[in-house]
Coordinates of N, CA and C in Angstrom, one line a residue:
M28 N 44.3 -1.5 18.9 CA 43.9 -0.8 20.1 C 42.5 -0.3 19.8
D29 N 41.6 -0.6 20.7 CA 40.2 -0.1 20.5 C 40.1 1.4 21.0
N30 N 39.1 2.0 20.6 CA 38.9 3.4 20.9 C 39.0 3.8 22.4
G31 N 38.4 2.9 23.2 CA 38.4 3.1 24.7 C 39.8 3.1 25.2
H32 N 40.6 2.1 24.8 CA 42.0 2.1 25.2 C 42.8 3.2 24.7
F33 N 42.5 3.7 23.5 CA 43.2 4.9 23.0 C 43.0 6.1 23.9
H34 N 41.8 6.3 24.3 CA 41.5 7.4 25.2 C 42.1 7.3 26.5
L35 N 42.2 6.0 27.1 CA 42.9 5.8 28.3 C 44.3 6.2 28.2
G36 N 44.9 5.8 27.1 CA 46.3 6.1 26.8 C 46.6 7.6 26.7
L37 N 45.7 8.3 26.1 CA 45.8 9.8 26.0 C 45.7 10.4 27.4
K38 N 44.7 10.0 28.2 CA 44.6 10.5 29.5 C 45.8 10.3 30.4
R39 N 46.3 9.1 30.3 CA 47.6 8.7 31.1 C 48.7 9.6 30.6
R40 N 48.8 9.7 29.3 CA 49.9 10.5 28.7 C 49.9 11.9 29.1
K41 N 48.7 12.5 29.2 CA 48.6 13.9 29.7 C 49.1 14.0 31.1
I42 N 48.8 13.1 31.9 CA 49.3 13.1 33.3 C 50.8 13.0 33.3
E43 N 51.3 12.0 32.5 CA 52.8 11.8 32.5 C 53.5 13.0 31.9
D44 N 52.9 13.6 30.9 CA 53.5 14.8 30.4 C 53.5 16.0 31.4
A45 N 52.5 16.1 32.2 CA 52.5 17.1 33.3 C 53.6 16.8 34.3
I46 N 53.8 15.5 34.6 CA 54.9 15.2 35.5 C 56.2 15.6 34.9
L47 N 56.4 15.2 33.7 CA 57.7 15.6 33.0 C 57.9 17.1 32.9
T48 N 56.9 17.8 32.7 CA 57.0 19.3 32.6 C 57.4 19.8 33.9
M49 N 56.8 19.3 35.0 CA 57.1 19.8 36.4 C 58.6 19.4 36.7
Y50 N 59.0 18.2 36.3 CA 60.3 17.8 36.6 C 61.3 18.7 35.9
R51 N 61.0 19.1 34.7 CA 62.0 20.0 33.9 C 62.1 21.4 34.5
K52 N 61.1 21.8 35.3 CA 61.1 23.1 36.0 C 62.1 23.1 37.2
V53 N 62.5 21.9 37.7 CA 63.4 21.9 38.8 C 64.8 22.0 38.3
N54 N 65.5 23.0 38.9 CA 66.9 23.2 38.5 C 67.8 22.4 39.5
F55 N 68.1 21.2 39.0 CA 68.9 20.3 39.9 C 70.4 20.6 39.9
Q56 N 70.8 21.7 39.2 CA 72.2 22.1 39.2 C 72.5 23.2 40.2
Q57 N 71.5 23.6 41.0 CA 71.7 24.6 42.1 C 72.7 24.1 43.1
K58 N 73.6 25.0 43.6 CA 74.6 24.7 44.6 C 74.0 24.2 45.8
E59 N 74.7 23.3 46.5 CA 74.3 22.7 47.8 C 72.9 22.2 47.8
S60 N 72.5 21.6 46.6 CA 71.2 21.0 46.5 C 70.0 21.9 46.9
A61 N 70.2 23.2 46.6 CA 69.1 24.2 46.9 C 67.8 23.9 46.3
W62 N 67.8 23.0 45.3 CA 66.5 22.6 44.7 C 65.6 21.9 45.7
L63 N 66.2 21.4 46.7 CA 65.3 20.7 47.8 C 64.4 21.7 48.5
E64 N 64.7 23.0 48.4 CA 63.9 24.0 49.0 C 62.9 24.7 48.0
D65 N 63.0 24.2 46.7 CA 62.2 24.8 45.6 C 60.8 24.3 45.5
Q66 N 59.8 25.1 45.4 CA 58.4 24.7 45.3 C 58.2 23.8 44.1
N67 N 59.0 24.1 43.0 CA 58.9 23.3 41.8 C 59.2 21.8 42.1
L68 N 60.1 21.5 43.0 CA 60.4 20.1 43.3 C 59.1 19.5 43.9
W69 N 58.5 20.2 44.8 CA 57.4 19.6 45.5 C 56.2 19.5 44.6
D70 N 56.0 20.4 43.7 CA 54.9 20.3 42.7 C 55.2 19.1 41.8
Y71 N 56.4 18.8 41.5 CA 56.8 17.6 40.7 C 56.4 16.4 41.5
I72 N 56.8 16.3 42.7 CA 56.6 15.1 43.5 C 55.1 14.9 43.7
F73 N 54.3 15.9 44.0 CA 52.9 15.8 44.3 C 52.1 15.5 43.0
A74 N 52.7 15.7 41.8 CA 52.1 15.4 40.5 C 52.0 13.9 40.4
W75 N 52.9 13.1 41.0 CA 52.8 11.7 41.0 C 51.5 11.2 41.6
Y76 N 51.0 11.9 42.5 CA 49.7 11.5 43.1 C 48.6 11.4 42.0
D77 N 48.6 12.3 41.0 CA 47.7 12.3 40.0 C 47.8 11.0 39.1
L78 N 49.0 10.5 38.9 CA 49.2 9.3 38.2 C 48.7 8.1 39.0
A79 N 49.0 8.1 40.3 CA 48.6 7.0 41.2 C 47.0 7.0 41.2
K80 N 46.4 8.1 41.3 CA 45.0 8.3 41.4 C 44.4 7.8 40.0
Y81 N 45.0 8.1 38.9 CA 44.5 7.7 37.6 C 44.4 6.2 37.6
Y82 N 45.5 5.5 38.0 CA 45.4 4.0 38.0 C 44.4 3.5 39.0
E83 N 44.2 4.2 40.1 CA 43.2 3.7 41.0 C 41.8 3.8 40.4
D84 N 41.5 4.9 39.6 CA 40.2 5.2 39.0 C 40.0 4.5 37.7
T85 N 41.1 3.9 37.1 CA 41.0 3.4 35.8 C 41.5 1.9 35.7
P86 N 40.6 1.0 36.2 CA 41.1 -0.4 36.3 C 41.4 -1.1 34.9
Q87 N 41.0 -0.4 33.8 CA 41.2 -1.0 32.5 C 42.7 -0.8 32.1
D88 N 43.4 0.1 32.7 CA 44.8 0.4 32.3 C 45.7 -0.4 33.1
T89 N 46.5 -1.2 32.5 CA 47.5 -2.1 33.1 C 48.9 -1.9 32.8
A90 N 49.2 -0.8 32.1 CA 50.6 -0.5 31.7 C 51.2 0.7 32.3
I91 N 52.4 0.6 32.7 CA 53.2 1.8 33.2 C 54.3 2.1 32.1
G92 N 54.3 3.3 31.8 CA 55.3 3.7 30.8 C 56.7 3.5 31.3
A93 N 57.6 3.0 30.5 CA 59.0 2.7 30.8 C 59.7 4.1 31.2
H94 N 59.3 5.1 30.5 CA 60.0 6.4 30.8 C 59.6 6.9 32.2
M95 N 58.4 6.5 32.7 CA 58.0 6.9 34.0 C 58.8 6.1 35.1
L96 N 59.0 4.8 34.8 CA 59.9 4.0 35.7 C 61.3 4.6 35.8
D97 N 61.8 4.9 34.6 CA 63.2 5.5 34.6 C 63.2 6.8 35.4
L98 N 62.3 7.7 35.2 CA 62.2 8.9 35.9 C 62.1 8.7 37.4
Y99 N 61.2 7.8 37.8 CA 61.1 7.5 39.3 C 62.4 7.0 39.8
L100 N 63.1 6.0 39.1 CA 64.3 5.5 39.6 C 65.4 6.5 39.7
D101 N 65.5 7.4 38.7 CA 66.6 8.4 38.7 C 66.4 9.4 39.9
C102 N 65.1 9.8 40.1 CA 64.8 10.7 41.2 C 65.0 10.0 42.5
A103 N 64.6 8.8 42.7 CA 64.8 8.1 43.9 C 66.3 8.0 44.3
R104 N 67.1 7.7 43.3 CA 68.6 7.7 43.5 C 69.1 9.1 44.0
L105 N 68.7 10.1 43.2 CA 69.1 11.4 43.5 C 68.7 11.9 44.9
F106 N 67.4 11.6 45.3 CA 66.9 12.0 46.6 C 67.7 11.2 47.7
R107 N 67.9 9.9 47.5 CA 68.6 9.1 48.5 C 70.0 9.6 48.7
A108 N 70.7 10.0 47.6 CA 72.0 10.5 47.7 C 72.1 11.8 48.4
A109 N 71.1 12.7 48.2 CA 71.1 13.9 48.9 C 70.7 13.7 50.4
A110 N 69.9 12.8 50.7 CA 69.5 12.5 52.1 C 70.6 12.0 52.9
T111 N 71.6 11.4 52.2 CA 72.8 10.8 53.0 C 74.1 11.6 52.8
D112 N 74.0 12.7 52.1 CA 75.1 13.5 51.8 C 75.5 14.4 53.1
G113 N 76.6 14.0 53.7 CA 77.0 14.6 54.9 C 77.5 16.1 54.7
K114 N 77.7 16.5 53.5 CA 78.1 17.8 53.2 C 77.0 18.8 53.2
L115 N 75.8 18.3 53.1 CA 74.6 19.1 53.1 C 74.1 19.5 54.5
K116 N 73.5 20.6 54.6 CA 72.9 21.0 55.9 C 71.8 19.9 56.3
E117 N 71.6 19.8 57.6 CA 70.6 18.8 58.1 C 69.3 19.1 57.5
R118 N 68.9 20.3 57.4 CA 67.6 20.7 56.8 C 67.4 20.2 55.4
R119 N 68.4 20.3 54.6 CA 68.3 19.8 53.2 C 68.3 18.3 53.2
R120 N 69.1 17.6 54.0 CA 69.1 16.2 54.1 C 67.7 15.7 54.5
D121 N 67.1 16.4 55.4 CA 65.7 16.1 55.9 C 64.7 16.3 54.7
K122 N 64.9 17.4 54.0 CA 64.0 17.6 52.8 C 64.1 16.5 51.8
A123 N 65.4 16.1 51.6 CA 65.6 15.0 50.6 C 65.0 13.7 51.1
A124 N 65.1 13.4 52.4 CA 64.4 12.2 52.9 C 62.9 12.3 52.8
D125 N 62.4 13.5 53.0 CA 60.9 13.7 52.8 C 60.5 13.5 51.4
A126 N 61.3 14.1 50.5 CA 61.1 13.9 49.0 C 61.1 12.5 48.6
L127 N 62.1 11.7 49.1 CA 62.2 10.3 48.8 C 61.0 9.5 49.3
F128 N 60.6 9.8 50.6 CA 59.4 9.2 51.2 C 58.2 9.4 50.3
Q129 N 57.9 10.7 50.0 CA 56.7 11.0 49.2 C 56.7 10.4 47.8
L130 N 57.9 10.5 47.1 CA 58.0 9.8 45.8 C 57.7 8.3 45.9
N131 N 58.4 7.7 46.9 CA 58.2 6.2 47.0 C 56.7 5.9 47.4
Y132 N 56.1 6.7 48.2 CA 54.7 6.4 48.6 C 53.8 6.5 47.4
Y133 N 53.9 7.6 46.6 CA 53.1 7.7 45.4 C 53.4 6.6 44.4
F134 N 54.6 6.3 44.2 CA 55.0 5.2 43.2 C 54.5 3.9 43.7
N135 N 54.6 3.6 45.0 CA 54.1 2.4 45.6 C 52.6 2.3 45.4
Q136 N 51.8 3.4 45.6 CA 50.4 3.4 45.4 C 50.1 3.1 43.9
L137 N 50.8 3.7 43.0 CA 50.7 3.5 41.6 C 50.9 2.0 41.2
A138 N 52.0 1.4 41.7 CA 52.3 0.0 41.4 C 51.2 -0.9 42.0
L139 N 50.8 -0.6 43.2 CA 49.7 -1.5 43.8 C 48.4 -1.4 42.9
N140 N 48.1 -0.2 42.5 CA 46.9 0.0 41.6 C 47.0 -0.8 40.3
V141 N 48.2 -0.7 39.7 CA 48.4 -1.4 38.4 C 48.4 -2.9 38.6
E142 N 49.0 -3.4 39.7 CA 48.9 -4.8 40.0 C 47.5 -5.2 40.2
R143 N 46.7 -4.5 40.9 CA 45.3 -4.8 41.1 C 44.6 -4.8 39.8
N144 N 44.9 -3.8 38.9 CA 44.3 -3.8 37.6 C 44.6 -5.0 36.8
V145 N 45.9 -5.4 36.8 CA 46.3 -6.6 36.1 C 45.6 -7.9 36.6
N146 N 45.5 -8.0 37.9 CA 44.9 -9.1 38.5 C 43.4 -9.2 38.2
Q147 N 42.7 -8.0 38.2 CA 41.3 -7.9 37.8 C 41.2 -8.3 36.3
H148 N 42.1 -7.8 35.5 CA 42.0 -8.1 34.1 C 42.2 -9.6 33.8
N149 N 43.1 -10.2 34.5 CA 43.3 -11.6 34.4 C 42.2 -12.4 34.9
A150 N 41.5 -12.0 36.0 CA 40.4 -12.7 36.5 C 39.2 -12.6 35.5
D151 N 39.1 -11.5 34.9 CA 38.0 -11.3 33.9 C 38.2 -12.2 32.7
D152 N 39.5 -12.5 32.4 CA 39.8 -13.4 31.2 C 39.7 -14.9 31.6
A153 N 39.6 -15.2 32.8 CA 39.5 -16.6 33.2 C 38.2 -17.3 32.7
D154 N 38.3 -18.5 32.3 CA 37.1 -19.2 31.8 C 36.2 -19.6 33.0
A155 N 35.0 -20.0 32.7 CA 34.0 -20.3 33.7 C 34.5 -21.4 34.7
A156 N 35.3 -22.3 34.3 CA 35.8 -23.4 35.1 C 37.0 -22.9 36.0
G157 N 37.5 -21.7 35.7 CA 38.6 -21.2 36.5 C 39.9 -21.5 35.9
R158 N 41.0 -21.1 36.5 CA 42.3 -21.3 36.0 C 42.8 -22.7 36.3
I159 N 43.5 -23.2 35.4 CA 44.1 -24.6 35.6 C 45.5 -24.4 36.1
G160 N 45.8 -25.0 37.2 CA 47.2 -25.0 37.8 C 47.9 -26.2 37.4
W161 N 49.1 -26.0 36.8 CA 49.9 -27.2 36.4 C 50.9 -27.6 37.5
K162 N 51.0 -28.8 37.7 CA 51.9 -29.4 38.8 C 53.2 -29.8 38.1
N163 N 54.3 -29.6 38.8 CA 55.6 -30.0 38.3 C 55.8 -31.4 38.6

């Protein structure tokens, strides 16, 4: 790994660590999913914006940490379950749906930026004659 990629990895890791720190501040054990009303939850969700923005501003980075994918999937499942839980008050179900929407939006932006970065990286690696397509 060259020095530039090392610094990119450190910058991304700092953002990922901030997301994990904010996630750990949310008490998901609260009765009746009261965590949906907690500012810590929204700080956590909005922290994903920083990661999406990082990939937008850093076309050299083409990797998403597996731990971030796991965290996203776990939270998306949790938010979806709360949004459809008929035992919760409508306000909390709406908050869960909002949380799911925001998380999905930021993760989608992140994924689109990484895909763009990969495509750009692959285009930069193409030879002068272009890519050869193989026919079956």
